[in-house]
Amino acid sequence: MTAVSSATAAAVVLVGGCGGDGGSGAGASAGASASGKPAEAPAKGAPAKDAQAKGTLVERAAGSWKSIGTPGDDTLDTLTVTGGKLTAKGAKLSCTGTIAPEPEKDGKETASVMLTCEGGKDGGRGPGHLQVKPDGSALYIDYDGPKGGWGGPTDSYRRG
């Protein structure tokens, strides 16, 4: 029986050691992905920042945003942009809309925004224009406001 016990103990030690120290096998690849470059890159923030600064205006606008203004009944406190669609929410106001690229104007990218709001006064929101800082850290939407007027409100956001 001691020969069987020794063989069993050797098998347990052999199996327990597989892949634990970076050997080849499933255990090694799981360890590398948990502690390798893919896990480290987002922690440093460089790839996310590079992605925010590159791409089209609509691509740079993608993500979650928080208003820099004082919250109120008619404000949109958060903004989420995915693809060419956006969702904005405030204390009482909730809006959805689309973003569409426009031809460059004076060498600058532009995009139109069209919002539809529910739950409160929209404050003159509806059609407008989107701008994103070149580094992708902030955006604003400048609304057209009523026809014949001086313009509508401006919503300003920072990455959330």
mmCIF file of C-alpha atoms in Angstrom:
data_model
loop_
_atom_site.group_PDB
_atom_site.id
_atom_site.type_symbol
_atom_site.label_atom_id
_atom_site.label_comp_id
_atom_site.label_asym_id
_atom_site.label_seq_id
_atom_site.Cartn_x
_atom_site.Cartn_y
_atom_site.Cartn_z
ATOM 1 C CA MET A 1 0.000 0.000 0.000
ATOM 2 C CA THR A 2 2.874 2.355 0.534
ATOM 3 C CA ALA A 3 3.775 2.104 -3.154
ATOM 4 C CA VAL A 4 0.198 3.096 -4.081
ATOM 5 C CA SER A 5 0.233 5.968 -1.551
ATOM 6 C CA SER A 6 3.530 7.247 -2.915
ATOM 7 C CA ALA A 7 2.232 7.075 -6.479
ATOM 8 C CA THR A 8 -0.960 8.921 -5.475
ATOM 9 C CA ALA A 9 0.990 11.637 -3.659
ATOM 10 C CA ALA A 10 3.305 12.080 -6.656
ATOM 11 C CA ALA A 11 0.299 12.416 -8.970
ATOM 12 C CA VAL A 12 -1.288 15.047 -6.711
ATOM 13 C CA VAL A 13 1.940 17.083 -6.591
ATOM 14 C CA LEU A 14 2.382 16.790 -10.354
ATOM 15 C CA VAL A 15 -1.199 17.850 -11.177
ATOM 16 C CA GLY A 16 -1.218 20.649 -8.590
ATOM 17 C CA GLY A 17 1.918 22.172 -10.095
ATOM 18 C CA CYS A 18 0.665 22.372 -13.694
ATOM 19 C CA GLY A 19 0.562 25.915 -15.032
ATOM 20 C CA GLY A 20 0.978 27.602 -11.664
ATOM 21 C CA ASP A 21 4.410 29.109 -12.370
ATOM 22 C CA GLY A 22 3.967 30.195 -15.970
ATOM 23 C CA GLY A 23 4.406 26.761 -17.532
ATOM 24 C CA SER A 24 2.728 25.914 -20.808
ATOM 25 C CA GLY A 25 -0.906 24.904 -20.517
ATOM 26 C CA ALA A 26 -4.336 26.271 -19.716
ATOM 27 C CA GLY A 27 -3.330 27.411 -16.245
ATOM 28 C CA ALA A 28 -0.430 29.460 -17.635
ATOM 29 C CA SER A 29 -2.540 31.263 -20.207
ATOM 30 C CA ALA A 30 -5.177 32.139 -17.609
ATOM 31 C CA GLY A 31 -2.481 33.570 -15.339
ATOM 32 C CA ALA A 32 -0.964 35.583 -18.171
ATOM 33 C CA SER A 33 -4.299 37.105 -19.131
ATOM 34 C CA ALA A 34 -5.041 37.986 -15.535
ATOM 35 C CA SER A 35 -1.708 39.710 -14.995
ATOM 36 C CA GLY A 36 -0.515 40.472 -18.555
ATOM 37 C CA LYS A 37 -0.620 43.631 -20.645
ATOM 38 C CA PRO A 38 -4.370 43.578 -21.439
ATOM 39 C CA ALA A 39 -5.195 43.924 -17.726
ATOM 40 C CA GLU A 40 -2.490 46.561 -17.164
ATOM 41 C CA ALA A 41 -3.284 48.779 -20.169
ATOM 42 C CA PRO A 42 -6.705 50.062 -19.016
ATOM 43 C CA ALA A 43 -5.310 50.767 -15.533
ATOM 44 C CA LYS A 44 -2.740 53.135 -17.045
ATOM 45 C CA GLY A 45 -5.465 54.929 -19.016
ATOM 46 C CA ALA A 46 -3.342 55.552 -22.114
ATOM 47 C CA PRO A 47 -5.280 53.388 -24.607
ATOM 48 C CA ALA A 48 -8.644 54.794 -23.537
ATOM 49 C CA LYS A 49 -7.339 58.360 -23.805
ATOM 50 C CA ASP A 50 -5.822 57.669 -27.243
ATOM 51 C CA ALA A 51 -9.130 56.195 -28.419
ATOM 52 C CA GLN A 52 -11.001 59.275 -27.173
ATOM 53 C CA ALA A 53 -8.702 61.589 -29.129
ATOM 54 C CA LYS A 54 -8.841 59.626 -32.413
ATOM 55 C CA GLY A 55 -11.617 58.764 -34.798
ATOM 56 C CA THR A 56 -14.518 60.706 -36.209
ATOM 57 C CA LEU A 57 -16.445 63.259 -34.196
ATOM 58 C CA VAL A 58 -19.218 60.722 -33.555
ATOM 59 C CA GLU A 59 -16.661 58.089 -32.448
ATOM 60 C CA ARG A 60 -14.960 60.562 -30.086
ATOM 61 C CA ALA A 61 -18.367 61.402 -28.585
ATOM 62 C CA ALA A 62 -19.032 57.752 -27.674
ATOM 63 C CA GLY A 63 -19.214 56.950 -23.972
ATOM 64 C CA SER A 64 -20.703 58.248 -20.738
ATOM 65 C CA TRP A 65 -20.740 61.944 -19.844
ATOM 66 C CA LYS A 66 -21.686 64.039 -16.799
ATOM 67 C CA SER A 67 -22.975 67.597 -16.982
ATOM 68 C CA ILE A 68 -20.726 70.375 -15.707
ATOM 69 C CA GLY A 69 -23.790 72.500 -14.879
ATOM 70 C CA THR A 70 -25.836 72.730 -11.710
ATOM 71 C CA PRO A 71 -28.534 70.024 -11.626
ATOM 72 C CA GLY A 72 -32.135 71.193 -11.838
ATOM 73 C CA ASP A 73 -35.570 70.130 -13.049
ATOM 74 C CA ASP A 74 -34.810 71.077 -16.668
ATOM 75 C CA THR A 75 -31.175 69.922 -16.863
ATOM 76 C CA LEU A 76 -29.742 66.809 -18.465
ATOM 77 C CA ASP A 77 -27.267 65.533 -15.889
ATOM 78 C CA THR A 78 -25.962 62.471 -17.722
ATOM 79 C CA LEU A 79 -25.437 61.697 -21.393
ATOM 80 C CA THR A 80 -24.633 58.356 -22.996
ATOM 81 C CA VAL A 81 -23.557 58.155 -26.640
ATOM 82 C CA THR A 82 -23.458 54.800 -28.433
ATOM 83 C CA GLY A 83 -23.013 54.624 -32.178
ATOM 84 C CA GLY A 84 -25.053 57.478 -33.579
ATOM 85 C CA LYS A 85 -27.608 57.427 -30.749
ATOM 86 C CA LEU A 86 -27.724 59.301 -27.470
ATOM 87 C CA THR A 87 -29.666 59.107 -24.230
ATOM 88 C CA ALA A 88 -29.719 61.973 -21.723
ATOM 89 C CA LYS A 89 -31.324 61.991 -18.280
ATOM 90 C CA GLY A 90 -31.950 64.549 -15.589
ATOM 91 C CA ALA A 91 -34.036 64.809 -12.415
ATOM 92 C CA LYS A 92 -37.316 65.088 -14.364
ATOM 93 C CA LEU A 93 -36.248 65.300 -18.007
ATOM 94 C CA SER A 94 -35.334 62.310 -20.183
ATOM 95 C CA CYS A 95 -34.251 62.639 -23.821
ATOM 96 C CA THR A 96 -33.252 60.347 -26.663
ATOM 97 C CA GLY A 97 -31.844 61.299 -30.011
ATOM 98 C CA THR A 98 -29.492 60.807 -32.889
ATOM 99 C CA ILE A 99 -26.171 62.242 -34.006
ATOM 100 C CA ALA A 100 -25.391 62.554 -37.702
ATOM 101 C CA PRO A 101 -22.077 63.719 -39.185
ATOM 102 C CA GLU A 102 -22.265 66.794 -41.422
ATOM 103 C CA PRO A 103 -19.847 68.081 -44.040
ATOM 104 C CA GLU A 104 -16.845 69.909 -42.570
ATOM 105 C CA LYS A 105 -17.353 73.613 -41.932
ATOM 106 C CA ASP A 106 -14.295 75.879 -42.115
ATOM 107 C CA GLY A 107 -12.075 72.793 -41.869
ATOM 108 C CA LYS A 108 -13.798 71.529 -38.698
ATOM 109 C CA GLU A 109 -15.889 68.427 -38.218
ATOM 110 C CA THR A 110 -19.507 69.011 -37.309
ATOM 111 C CA ALA A 111 -22.406 66.763 -36.414
ATOM 112 C CA SER A 112 -26.084 67.506 -36.029
ATOM 113 C CA VAL A 113 -28.087 66.362 -33.022
ATOM 114 C CA MET A 114 -31.821 65.810 -32.837
ATOM 115 C CA LEU A 115 -33.369 65.235 -29.403
ATOM 116 C CA THR A 116 -36.853 64.276 -28.296
ATOM 117 C CA CYS A 117 -37.550 64.876 -24.604
ATOM 118 C CA GLU A 118 -40.177 63.672 -22.117
ATOM 119 C CA GLY A 119 -40.995 64.305 -18.480
ATOM 120 C CA GLY A 120 -40.377 68.039 -18.223
ATOM 121 C CA LYS A 121 -39.751 71.245 -20.118
ATOM 122 C CA ASP A 122 -37.132 70.627 -22.803
ATOM 123 C CA GLY A 123 -35.835 74.198 -22.528
ATOM 124 C CA GLY A 124 -35.564 74.661 -26.303
ATOM 125 C CA ARG A 125 -33.704 71.428 -26.955
ATOM 126 C CA GLY A 126 -34.352 69.614 -30.206
ATOM 127 C CA PRO A 127 -32.135 70.173 -33.230
ATOM 128 C CA GLY A 128 -28.583 71.229 -32.415
ATOM 129 C CA HIS A 129 -24.893 70.740 -33.115
ATOM 130 C CA LEU A 130 -22.311 68.600 -31.331
ATOM 131 C CA GLN A 131 -18.701 69.556 -30.624
ATOM 132 C CA VAL A 132 -16.051 67.417 -28.892
ATOM 133 C CA LYS A 133 -12.723 68.703 -27.563
ATOM 134 C CA PRO A 134 -9.822 67.389 -29.666
ATOM 135 C CA ASP A 135 -8.545 65.241 -26.768
ATOM 136 C CA GLY A 136 -12.036 63.735 -26.247
ATOM 137 C CA SER A 137 -12.319 64.923 -22.633
ATOM 138 C CA ALA A 138 -15.363 67.185 -23.014
ATOM 139 C CA LEU A 139 -18.274 67.814 -25.346
ATOM 140 C CA TYR A 140 -21.081 70.271 -25.729
ATOM 141 C CA ILE A 141 -24.347 70.427 -27.622
ATOM 142 C CA ASP A 142 -25.448 73.844 -28.843
ATOM 143 C CA TYR A 143 -29.180 73.754 -29.616
ATOM 144 C CA ASP A 144 -30.768 75.849 -32.378
ATOM 145 C CA GLY A 145 -33.689 76.993 -30.209
ATOM 146 C CA PRO A 146 -36.947 78.393 -31.606
ATOM 147 C CA LYS A 147 -37.074 79.764 -35.165
ATOM 148 C CA GLY A 148 -36.455 83.473 -35.271
ATOM 149 C CA GLY A 149 -34.860 83.401 -31.827
ATOM 150 C CA TRP A 150 -31.282 83.899 -30.684
ATOM 151 C CA GLY A 151 -30.678 80.210 -30.145
ATOM 152 C CA GLY A 152 -31.292 77.600 -27.562
ATOM 153 C CA PRO A 153 -29.453 76.247 -24.548
ATOM 154 C CA THR A 154 -26.020 74.652 -24.477
ATOM 155 C CA ASP A 155 -25.386 71.407 -22.584
ATOM 156 C CA SER A 156 -21.739 70.881 -21.573
ATOM 157 C CA TYR A 157 -20.308 67.550 -20.367
ATOM 158 C CA ARG A 158 -17.104 65.917 -19.154
ATOM 159 C CA ARG A 159 -16.308 62.202 -19.331
ATOM 160 C CA GLY A 160 -18.204 60.312 -16.638
#
